[in-house]
Amino acid sequence: MEGAGYRVVFEKGGVYLHTSAKKHQDPDSLIAGVIRVVEKDNDVLLHWAPVEEAGDSTQIFFSKKDTSGGDSCTSEEEPTFDPGYEPDWAVISTVWPRPRHSEPTRGAEPSSPRGSWAFSVSLGELKSIRRSKPGLSWAYLVLVTQAGGSLPALHFHRGGTRALLRVLSRYLLLASSPQDSRLYLVFPHDSSALSSSFHHLQLFDQDSSNVVSRFLQDPYSTTFSSFSRVTNFFRGALQPHQEGASPDLPPGPDDEPEPGFEVISCVELGPRPAVERAPPVTEEEWARHVGPEGRLQQVPELKARIFSGGLSPSLRREAWKFLLGYLSWEGSAEEHKAHVRKKTDEYFRMKLQWKSVSPEQERRNSLLHGYRSLIERDVSRTDRTNKFYEGPENPGLGLLNDILLTYCMYHFDLGYVQGMSDLLSPILYVTQNEVDAFWCFCGFMELVHGNFEESQETMKRQLGQLLLLLRVLDPPLCDFLDSQDSGSLCFCFRWLLIWFKREFPFPDVLRLWEVLWTGLPGPSLHLLVACAILDMERDTLMLSGFGSNEILKHINELTMKLSVEDVLTRAEALYRQLTSCRELPHNVQEILGLAPPAEPQSPSPPASPLPLSPTRAPPAPPPPADTVPQPDSSLEILPEEEEEEECADS
């Protein structure tokens, strides 16, 4: 709309200010608002104003936006975000002691009116824009002005950061910093201003005017070849685009970069190789690897066979103890027996700690009481359709309960988190023994305990790594997911949290896990498994015109419909395709285990100390000297199932 000297060219609702510094925002600290880009009096303004609960805007002097040339954003309320999985356990939650009630603070000043948070800034006053990292939280932008101050962070609860940046790129040159791909340096479309900026920043050795003329003609070829040695790849950065298009990053020419600098564009992958899975390892084949004194021989070759074919059901009970680190690959039969005796004694010492707590003591121990209640609730609904756990008085449920409570004694810092029962259930089904299941479960938790930490930093990092792999493997799919506000891959959260436990039938989960436990061909095969599933569903997602909610719904409907052999075959093919690329970015090589990770994982320490891993957990205090731990009635050796097919799909 044009009139009164202004024209609204962009408008987006659902943009919030988070006015509290706390990690978990209170509802009162969230201020909803509308962000607009406005052409007014030969200037372009970025304006944000709050919206009251009744829907009326305060201090908003632009009633309509122009729909003829600007980006169109719906003003209707978008559907509430559906995480796509059971929220009662899939989002990390832990048990903490009850907080002590304190007196409310007196004399607190009332909060300022919401209208006072409105702001308007000329685009010419902007110095830089920082985007948030992809993760599980809302995306946000932080605007820094030429004066050095920063405006309140804009949190886009319904998406729209990319759309806003596209509009801003019409009026500004946004140069991605080589040190931080999420930081955009802002330059005006004015030659003299650019020349002055380059002169003060001393970014170039050449004459500034010559650089400016080159910059205005080919902004990103000049910027990235002169800022530093760029190691980030970015899609289409060196290809011309159609007139009128507004990509996130302005394009550059096909000229070669200046000597001494490297510009990496889209990774060119070779053809995907064909992969064939092998038959499972049999008892006879395993026996051929057992040498004198019961020591396993040619272990790397044996692991490679397990990776390529898995294990036969009758072999799992023995082989899983090695794969999960309960028994050493190098130990003899006698050493294994001594180790099992030692670990059996250690297990019952820890179990005695919680079994000896009286009901009176537990009433004063909110932490233990909380763990017990949570475990009882989760166990009662874990794999109950499986014949091994069905029935009201099933002994397997009691063993699940005891093992998980004992793990709380083993790992005090982590304790029990919802979802752990899903990881223990298949292990107990296979081992048929309480002690063996416990120590195998501990070995599994060594691999995934970071998934259950309250900070969720490990989960966010894995989702970021998954996004990076997918960006290299299939940029168009990533672009599509970004366009549907699904670029954070939050619908893969459950996959990574419990290693696809609820995505495959029970027998397929056993096959998948034993392959992943080999650690071959690299430490992140589970991420390639996720890429394989998305690759299999690529055409369905992109050709059906799905929105974010439809994508979530479709992914959830894949449960129990996937073939583990097909997925593993494709995951291995993706790995070979990536590793055959000679120009694979270093950060992708780190994920695949082809290059050592950079020493500083993060420039700043985490906000709060992360829980210790089980290897660093303090040893359980020994019982009194006169107490000799004995196996109690809760230790049950369950009858072994002869055939894997007897279990029902969960």
XYZ file of C-alpha atoms in Angstrom:
650
model
C 0.000 0.000 0.000
C 1.300 3.455 -0.865
C 0.163 6.566 0.841
C 1.041 9.101 3.511
C 4.675 8.884 2.403
C 5.256 5.231 3.253
C 4.924 1.761 1.757
C 5.031 -1.527 3.716
C 7.006 -4.046 1.672
C 7.305 -6.819 4.244
C 5.302 -7.870 7.286
C 5.568 -10.905 9.543
C 3.692 -11.726 12.727
C 4.704 -14.081 15.508
C 7.967 -12.219 16.158
C 8.602 -12.130 19.907
C 10.903 -10.343 22.316
C 12.188 -12.489 25.178
C 12.596 -9.972 27.967
C 13.891 -12.407 30.595
C 17.479 -13.683 30.773
C 16.313 -16.959 32.281
C 16.803 -20.185 30.334
C 13.092 -20.988 30.506
C 10.982 -17.980 29.607
C 7.900 -17.129 31.646
C 4.787 -16.370 29.604
C 4.828 -12.805 30.931
C 8.344 -12.290 29.581
C 7.331 -13.071 25.992
C 6.098 -10.066 24.021
C 4.438 -10.879 20.706
C 4.854 -8.427 17.891
C 4.983 -7.712 14.179
C 8.118 -6.922 12.173
C 7.826 -4.689 9.103
C 10.118 -3.269 6.436
C 8.807 0.141 5.419
C 9.815 2.578 2.692
C 9.169 6.031 4.131
C 10.402 9.484 3.078
C 13.285 8.266 0.880
C 14.430 5.948 3.647
C 13.876 2.301 4.495
C 12.981 1.434 8.076
C 12.863 -1.791 10.027
C 10.022 -1.474 12.506
C 8.872 -3.792 15.303
C 5.839 -3.153 17.491
C 4.115 -5.334 20.102
C 0.657 -6.788 19.692
C -1.626 -6.913 22.709
C -3.499 -10.075 23.587
C -6.673 -8.594 22.134
C -4.939 -8.328 18.780
C -4.507 -4.541 18.661
C -1.064 -3.176 17.950
C 0.394 -0.394 20.048
C 2.451 2.380 18.477
C 1.941 0.922 14.999
C 1.368 3.578 12.371
C 1.296 1.242 9.355
C -2.078 -0.401 8.971
C -1.542 -2.359 5.744
C 1.285 -3.710 3.658
C 1.821 -3.547 -0.064
C 1.105 -6.883 -1.711
C 2.059 -5.927 -5.210
C 5.820 -6.132 -4.982
C 6.674 -7.253 -1.483
C 6.910 -10.679 0.029
C 3.560 -12.019 1.025
C 3.254 -13.367 4.523
C -0.019 -14.651 5.772
C -1.587 -12.788 8.628
C -3.648 -15.740 9.704
C -2.625 -17.645 12.771
C -0.597 -20.677 11.747
C -1.367 -24.074 13.293
C 0.187 -24.858 16.623
C 3.491 -26.682 16.248
C 3.148 -30.427 16.729
C 6.432 -32.081 17.761
C 5.319 -35.344 16.217
C 6.224 -37.608 19.101
C 5.082 -38.396 22.603
C 5.961 -35.269 24.571
C 5.836 -37.039 27.933
C 9.249 -38.618 27.370
C 10.746 -37.542 24.054
C 11.690 -34.096 25.326
C 14.435 -34.508 27.882
C 13.208 -34.312 31.449
C 14.941 -35.289 34.617
C 13.984 -35.639 38.241
C 15.211 -32.988 40.638
C 14.753 -32.519 44.374
C 11.673 -30.545 45.337
C 12.468 -26.832 45.548
C 12.046 -25.242 48.935
C 9.241 -22.728 49.098
C 10.457 -19.220 49.622
C 8.678 -16.012 50.460
C 7.741 -13.908 47.456
C 9.905 -10.901 46.785
C 8.435 -7.734 48.160
C 8.747 -4.288 46.748
C 9.243 -5.361 43.132
C 8.588 -2.632 40.651
C 5.869 -3.243 38.112
C 6.980 -4.111 34.605
C 7.057 -1.343 32.004
C 4.253 -1.120 29.429
C 4.729 -3.382 26.452
C 4.419 -0.495 24.055
C 7.735 0.901 25.265
C 9.532 -2.029 23.629
C 8.621 -0.880 20.095
C 11.518 0.309 17.956
C 12.216 1.556 14.470
C 15.655 1.768 12.853
C 16.885 2.920 9.466
C 18.579 0.180 7.464
C 21.498 2.532 6.905
C 22.191 2.471 10.648
C 22.728 -1.304 10.735
C 26.262 -2.655 11.090
C 25.703 -6.414 11.272
C 23.038 -9.080 11.636
C 23.553 -12.335 13.505
C 21.398 -15.409 12.924
C 20.874 -18.141 15.487
C 22.315 -21.599 14.988
C 19.936 -24.313 13.785
C 18.575 -26.160 16.793
C 15.501 -27.034 18.788
C 14.730 -23.468 19.898
C 13.072 -20.657 17.934
C 15.215 -18.954 15.326
C 16.213 -15.396 16.125
C 18.058 -12.398 14.665
C 20.234 -9.902 16.553
C 20.681 -6.495 14.907
C 23.765 -4.395 15.744
C 23.821 -0.701 14.861
C 26.711 1.458 13.667
C 26.831 3.024 17.141
C 27.791 -0.363 18.572
C 24.550 -1.085 20.389
C 22.336 -4.068 19.724
C 18.577 -4.080 19.409
C 16.483 -6.666 21.292
C 16.772 -10.124 19.741
C 13.840 -10.915 17.457
C 12.578 -14.481 18.020
C 10.585 -15.823 15.055
C 8.157 -18.294 16.623
C 6.513 -19.008 13.284
C 9.552 -18.776 11.034
C 10.451 -15.987 8.642
C 14.132 -15.178 9.223
C 15.118 -16.157 5.694
C 12.261 -14.170 4.168
C 13.281 -11.065 6.107
C 16.927 -11.422 5.054
C 15.867 -11.786 1.443
C 13.960 -8.507 1.643
C 16.855 -6.728 3.374
C 19.220 -7.924 0.627
C 17.300 -5.697 -1.801
C 18.470 -2.620 0.051
C 21.753 -3.800 1.592
C 24.744 -5.942 0.749
C 24.912 -8.766 3.302
C 28.409 -10.267 3.458
C 28.726 -13.500 5.458
C 31.694 -13.364 7.814
C 34.341 -16.018 7.022
C 34.875 -16.584 10.736
C 31.175 -17.037 11.494
C 28.766 -18.102 8.760
C 25.846 -16.868 10.885
C 27.146 -13.289 11.045
C 26.247 -10.970 8.155
C 28.198 -7.731 7.742
C 25.953 -4.981 6.393
C 27.108 -2.640 3.586
C 24.939 -0.045 1.820
C 24.537 0.132 -1.962
C 26.621 3.296 -1.954
C 30.106 3.329 -3.459
C 31.546 6.092 -1.311
C 30.221 4.504 1.876
C 31.698 1.156 0.878
C 35.048 2.718 0.051
C 35.145 4.396 3.446
C 34.171 1.159 5.198
C 36.904 -0.830 3.448
C 39.478 1.861 4.143
C 38.736 1.888 7.880
C 38.516 -1.874 8.146
C 41.742 -2.338 6.135
C 40.337 -5.481 4.613
C 42.054 -5.038 1.257
C 45.571 -4.219 0.105
C 44.401 -2.722 -3.200
C 43.038 0.722 -3.856
C 39.634 0.938 -2.192
C 37.895 2.500 -5.170
C 38.962 -0.366 -7.424
C 37.759 -2.880 -4.861
C 34.414 -1.110 -4.571
C 33.796 -1.201 -8.311
C 34.583 -4.912 -8.336
C 32.497 -5.438 -5.198
C 29.400 -3.796 -6.671
C 29.724 -5.868 -9.831
C 30.596 -9.205 -8.215
C 30.056 -8.812 -4.446
C 30.641 -12.301 -3.157
C 33.493 -13.309 -5.423
C 35.345 -10.190 -4.296
C 34.361 -10.454 -0.645
C 35.129 -14.114 -0.123
C 38.358 -14.075 -2.109
C 39.689 -11.078 -0.158
C 38.418 -11.483 3.389
C 40.293 -14.671 4.232
C 40.688 -18.308 3.243
C 37.059 -19.361 3.209
C 36.457 -22.959 4.272
C 32.663 -22.910 4.314
C 30.809 -24.226 1.270
C 27.686 -22.438 0.207
C 25.176 -23.363 -2.419
C 25.053 -21.505 -5.715
C 27.365 -18.752 -4.515
C 29.290 -18.548 -7.782
C 26.370 -18.982 -10.179
C 24.349 -16.083 -11.670
C 20.677 -15.887 -10.775
C 17.666 -14.644 -12.654
C 16.820 -10.976 -12.519
C 14.427 -10.239 -9.707
C 15.414 -13.284 -7.662
C 16.504 -12.628 -4.094
C 18.576 -15.503 -2.751
C 19.955 -15.446 0.777
C 23.454 -14.830 -0.546
C 24.106 -12.546 -3.543
C 25.669 -14.442 -6.459
C 29.127 -14.059 -7.893
C 30.730 -14.713 -11.286
C 32.559 -17.718 -12.613
C 35.945 -16.010 -12.304
C 38.726 -17.848 -10.562
C 39.458 -16.601 -7.020
C 42.598 -14.646 -6.365
C 45.785 -16.638 -5.787
C 46.287 -17.691 -2.210
C 42.590 -17.922 -1.392
C 40.197 -20.822 -1.666
C 36.487 -20.532 -2.329
C 34.592 -23.792 -1.918
C 31.200 -23.878 -3.578
C 28.723 -26.739 -3.647
C 30.372 -30.100 -3.114
C 30.317 -32.202 -6.256
C 29.691 -35.801 -5.228
C 30.408 -38.700 -7.511
C 27.940 -41.458 -8.371
C 26.505 -43.433 -5.489
C 28.079 -46.908 -5.422
C 26.067 -50.103 -5.260
C 26.185 -51.920 -1.907
C 25.146 -55.460 -1.072
C 24.552 -56.710 2.448
C 26.056 -60.028 3.556
C 24.296 -62.872 5.427
C 24.400 -62.807 9.247
C 27.358 -64.197 11.166
C 26.571 -67.762 12.295
C 27.729 -69.676 15.355
C 30.066 -71.745 13.197
C 31.697 -68.640 11.744
C 32.059 -67.133 15.228
C 33.655 -70.354 16.482
C 36.324 -70.102 13.788
C 37.467 -66.841 15.387
C 37.870 -68.400 18.862
C 41.479 -69.397 19.426
C 43.430 -71.006 22.266
C 42.286 -70.141 25.794
C 39.040 -68.830 24.362
C 40.554 -65.613 22.974
C 38.933 -64.132 19.892
C 41.183 -63.796 16.872
C 41.049 -61.536 13.840
C 38.688 -59.181 15.653
C 38.682 -56.415 12.987
C 37.596 -58.953 10.374
C 34.880 -60.252 12.718
C 33.572 -56.736 13.364
C 33.509 -56.052 9.647
C 31.386 -59.173 9.133
C 28.969 -58.085 11.854
C 28.728 -54.669 10.221
C 27.980 -56.117 6.793
C 25.535 -58.816 7.885
C 24.640 -58.630 11.573
C 24.390 -61.659 13.850
C 22.219 -64.735 13.834
C 19.687 -64.667 16.723
C 21.301 -67.590 18.583
C 24.656 -65.769 18.676
C 23.499 -62.443 20.036
C 23.443 -63.431 23.696
C 27.217 -63.998 23.617
C 28.323 -61.482 20.987
C 26.477 -58.468 22.420
C 28.610 -58.651 25.565
C 31.659 -57.936 23.418
C 30.016 -55.303 21.242
C 28.869 -53.350 24.310
C 32.175 -53.591 26.157
C 31.035 -55.890 28.961
C 33.626 -58.488 27.906
C 36.992 -57.659 26.378
C 37.734 -58.757 22.828
C 41.270 -59.681 23.930
C 40.412 -61.588 27.121
C 40.619 -65.344 27.639
C 37.742 -67.543 28.791
C 39.115 -67.650 32.358
C 39.557 -63.884 32.430
C 35.979 -63.462 31.291
C 34.701 -65.709 34.083
C 36.623 -63.738 36.706
C 35.352 -60.491 35.238
C 31.732 -61.673 35.352
C 32.108 -62.711 39.009
C 33.522 -59.294 39.868
C 30.796 -57.429 37.994
C 28.068 -59.571 39.527
C 29.304 -58.658 42.998
C 29.521 -54.979 42.026
C 26.004 -54.984 40.619
C 24.402 -56.377 43.772
C 26.319 -53.943 45.965
C 24.716 -51.093 44.049
C 21.319 -52.768 44.011
C 21.465 -53.202 47.765
C 21.791 -49.440 48.173
C 18.294 -48.673 46.959
C 16.645 -51.902 48.159
C 17.768 -51.191 51.724
C 16.053 -47.779 51.771
C 12.997 -47.958 54.011
C 9.697 -46.313 53.047
C 10.302 -43.716 55.771
C 13.682 -42.840 54.299
C 12.272 -42.649 50.794
C 9.648 -40.147 51.907
C 12.537 -37.827 52.784
C 14.409 -38.577 49.559
C 12.473 -36.853 46.799
C 15.119 -37.690 44.211
C 14.907 -41.466 44.714
C 11.125 -41.305 45.013
C 10.925 -39.379 41.754
C 13.137 -41.880 39.956
C 11.099 -44.816 41.252
C 7.793 -43.278 40.170
C 9.088 -42.381 36.731
C 10.599 -45.812 36.165
C 7.468 -47.639 37.279
C 5.367 -45.577 34.895
C 7.693 -46.088 31.917
C 8.282 -49.800 32.506
C 4.555 -50.465 32.636
C 4.246 -49.371 28.997
C 7.552 -50.511 27.468
C 7.178 -53.051 24.647
C 4.053 -54.536 26.215
C 2.958 -55.928 22.843
C 6.105 -58.050 22.748
C 5.495 -61.578 24.034
C 8.552 -61.262 26.252
C 6.945 -58.416 28.237
C 3.218 -58.999 27.860
C 0.935 -59.867 30.765
C 0.290 -58.135 34.104
C 2.682 -60.248 36.204
C 5.484 -60.579 33.687
C 8.856 -61.105 35.456
C 10.644 -59.167 32.732
C 8.959 -55.961 33.906
C 10.370 -56.438 37.400
C 13.857 -56.874 35.976
C 13.515 -53.734 33.888
C 12.509 -51.837 37.004
C 15.396 -53.181 39.122
C 18.051 -52.598 36.487
C 16.984 -49.010 35.864
C 16.876 -48.190 39.581
C 20.328 -49.714 40.011
C 21.593 -47.581 37.149
C 20.559 -44.542 39.188
C 22.987 -45.754 41.853
C 25.666 -46.347 39.197
C 25.331 -42.935 37.546
C 24.186 -40.479 40.218
C 24.597 -37.401 38.013
C 22.413 -38.644 35.174
C 20.008 -40.902 37.054
C 16.981 -42.007 35.060
C 15.530 -40.080 32.128
C 12.457 -41.031 30.180
C 13.385 -43.097 27.138
C 16.064 -45.209 28.832
C 13.634 -48.083 29.274
C 13.358 -48.268 25.475
C 17.117 -48.839 25.260
C 17.198 -51.485 27.994
C 14.268 -53.584 26.780
C 15.949 -55.220 23.732
C 19.132 -55.847 25.723
C 17.283 -57.733 28.463
C 15.322 -59.632 25.814
C 18.579 -60.851 24.256
C 20.749 -61.506 27.342
C 17.993 -63.113 29.482
C 20.038 -62.228 32.587
C 19.758 -59.349 35.016
C 23.473 -58.750 35.603
C 24.505 -59.178 31.975
C 21.690 -56.863 30.858
C 22.754 -54.194 33.359
C 26.387 -54.045 32.260
C 25.497 -54.229 28.576
C 23.048 -51.385 29.160
C 25.836 -49.385 30.840
C 27.981 -49.952 27.763
C 25.183 -48.688 25.523
C 24.707 -45.640 27.733
C 28.425 -44.865 27.349
C 27.610 -44.211 23.689
C 24.371 -42.248 24.112
C 24.300 -40.812 27.632
C 24.767 -37.326 26.174
C 21.349 -37.679 24.522
C 19.725 -37.648 27.954
C 21.534 -34.690 29.506
C 19.223 -31.869 30.484
C 21.157 -29.269 28.495
C 20.381 -31.179 25.273
C 23.652 -29.883 23.838
C 24.510 -33.328 22.475
C 21.163 -33.634 20.722
C 21.479 -30.148 19.245
C 24.987 -30.933 18.034
C 23.830 -34.169 16.388
C 20.935 -32.411 14.660
C 23.413 -29.822 13.393
C 25.717 -32.559 12.111
C 22.779 -34.313 10.463
C 21.808 -31.061 8.755
C 25.374 -30.586 7.502
C 25.506 -34.108 6.061
C 22.136 -33.641 4.412
C 23.253 -30.285 3.012
C 26.189 -31.970 1.277
C 24.198 -34.994 0.114
C 21.020 -33.263 -1.059
C 20.973 -29.425 -1.108
C 17.551 -29.249 -2.850
C 15.956 -31.306 -0.089
C 17.490 -28.991 2.524
C 16.182 -25.969 0.663
C 12.722 -27.499 0.564
C 12.749 -28.249 4.300
C 13.970 -24.716 4.991
C 11.138 -23.283 2.924
C 8.645 -25.228 5.047
C 10.178 -24.123 8.386
C 11.455 -27.672 8.926
C 15.132 -26.990 8.337
C 16.041 -27.653 11.968
C 15.121 -31.355 11.422
C 13.310 -31.452 14.755
C 11.235 -34.357 13.408
C 14.416 -36.468 13.605
C 14.751 -35.857 17.355
C 13.251 -39.200 18.413
C 15.317 -41.067 15.829
C 18.578 -39.915 17.351
C 17.436 -39.916 20.986
C 16.767 -43.662 21.218
C 18.506 -44.846 18.060
C 15.418 -45.550 15.952
C 13.937 -47.872 18.582
C 10.354 -46.914 17.694
C 10.842 -46.654 13.948
C 11.524 -50.329 13.141
C 9.924 -53.647 14.121
C 11.556 -55.224 17.184
C 13.682 -57.816 15.280
C 14.954 -55.077 12.950
C 15.983 -52.940 15.933
C 18.197 -55.796 17.143
C 19.871 -55.982 13.730
C 20.286 -52.220 13.457
C 21.835 -51.785 16.906
C 24.411 -54.564 16.563
C 25.555 -53.040 13.279
C 25.837 -49.565 14.838
C 27.735 -50.946 17.856
C 30.606 -52.113 15.638
C 31.637 -48.472 15.207
C 32.083 -49.109 11.490
C 32.650 -47.531 9.108
C 32.781 -44.470 11.346
C 31.420 -43.033 14.587
C 28.354 -41.401 13.012
C 26.654 -44.183 11.098
C 23.420 -43.445 12.954
C 23.386 -39.995 11.307
C 23.774 -41.620 7.897
C 20.900 -43.957 8.770
C 18.759 -40.854 9.301
C 20.012 -39.434 5.981
C 19.138 -42.730 4.296
C 15.552 -42.601 5.559
C 15.146 -39.010 4.384
C 16.705 -39.937 1.040
C 14.193 -42.772 0.653
C 11.323 -40.368 1.349
C 12.774 -37.481 -0.657
C 10.384 -37.563 -3.603
C 7.339 -38.042 -1.403
C 8.252 -35.022 0.698
C 9.170 -32.686 -2.142
C 6.551 -33.634 -4.735
C 3.554 -33.709 -2.386
C 3.719 -30.056 -1.438
C 3.836 -30.853 2.268
C 3.938 -28.088 4.846
C 5.710 -28.384 8.182
C 2.833 -30.172 9.907
C 2.380 -32.576 6.992
C 6.113 -33.352 7.036
C 5.921 -34.232 10.724
C 2.857 -36.360 10.149
C 4.432 -38.221 7.243
C 7.656 -38.935 9.151
C 5.709 -40.325 12.108
C 3.641 -42.530 9.826
C 6.846 -44.277 8.690
C 6.963 -46.092 12.027
C 7.163 -49.885 11.577
C 7.049 -49.495 7.776
C 10.800 -49.287 7.122
C 13.074 -52.172 6.102
C 16.260 -52.171 8.135
C 18.253 -53.930 5.401
C 17.227 -51.346 2.807
C 18.083 -48.494 5.166
C 21.486 -49.943 6.116
C 22.319 -50.592 2.474
C 21.545 -47.005 1.549
C 23.387 -45.610 4.584
C 26.562 -47.485 3.619
C 26.202 -46.289 0.021
C 25.923 -42.689 1.247
C 29.084 -43.154 3.319
C 31.033 -44.483 0.349
C 29.732 -41.687 -1.842
C 30.901 -39.064 0.651
C 34.304 -40.603 1.308
C 35.038 -40.868 -2.422
C 34.764 -37.073 -2.747
C 38.226 -35.517 -2.787
C 36.976 -32.040 -1.836
C 34.869 -33.041 1.137
C 34.726 -30.126 3.628
C 36.808 -30.653 6.728
C 33.858 -30.393 9.113
C 32.119 -33.199 7.203
C 35.295 -35.267 7.415
C 35.244 -34.757 11.195
C 31.682 -36.063 11.429
C 32.579 -39.162 9.415
C 35.712 -39.813 11.480
C 38.032 -39.157 8.538
C 39.785 -36.230 10.225
C 40.505 -35.413 13.873
C 38.103 -32.865 15.361
C 39.287 -29.343 15.931
C 40.697 -28.848 19.420
C 38.325 -26.126 20.660
C 34.842 -27.533 20.248
C 33.344 -24.264 21.452
C 34.896 -20.844 22.056
C 33.031 -20.521 25.313
C 32.376 -23.015 28.095
C 28.872 -24.407 28.536
C 26.475 -22.423 30.645
C 26.301 -25.166 33.248
C 28.509 -28.162 34.004
C 27.478 -31.258 32.076
C 26.853 -34.452 34.039
C 29.787 -36.801 34.276
C 29.857 -39.825 32.040
C 29.589 -43.263 33.672
C 33.341 -43.760 33.296
C 33.973 -40.834 35.606
C 31.156 -41.491 38.012
C 32.369 -42.023 41.565
C 32.428 -45.665 42.611
C 29.505 -46.866 44.660
C 30.301 -46.928 48.383
C 30.877 -50.476 49.620
C 28.409 -52.060 52.054
C 29.380 -52.807 55.647
C 32.145 -55.361 56.029
C 29.866 -57.901 57.658
C 27.382 -57.781 54.773
C 28.012 -60.284 52.037
C 25.906 -59.508 48.970
C 23.937 -62.495 47.828
C 21.764 -62.913 44.790
C 18.189 -62.252 45.851
C 14.940 -63.543 44.514
C 14.731 -60.792 41.926
C 17.537 -62.353 39.888
C 15.764 -64.539 37.358
C 17.233 -66.403 34.437
C 14.387 -66.372 31.992
C 13.872 -69.244 29.512
C 15.673 -68.567 26.275
C 13.660 -68.038 23.130
C 14.936 -70.334 20.399
C 13.768 -68.276 17.458
C 13.758 -64.523 17.075
C 10.545 -64.676 15.072
C 8.583 -65.568 18.205
C 8.684 -61.963 19.342
C 5.873 -59.748 18.199
C 6.541 -56.460 16.483
C 6.238 -53.565 18.830
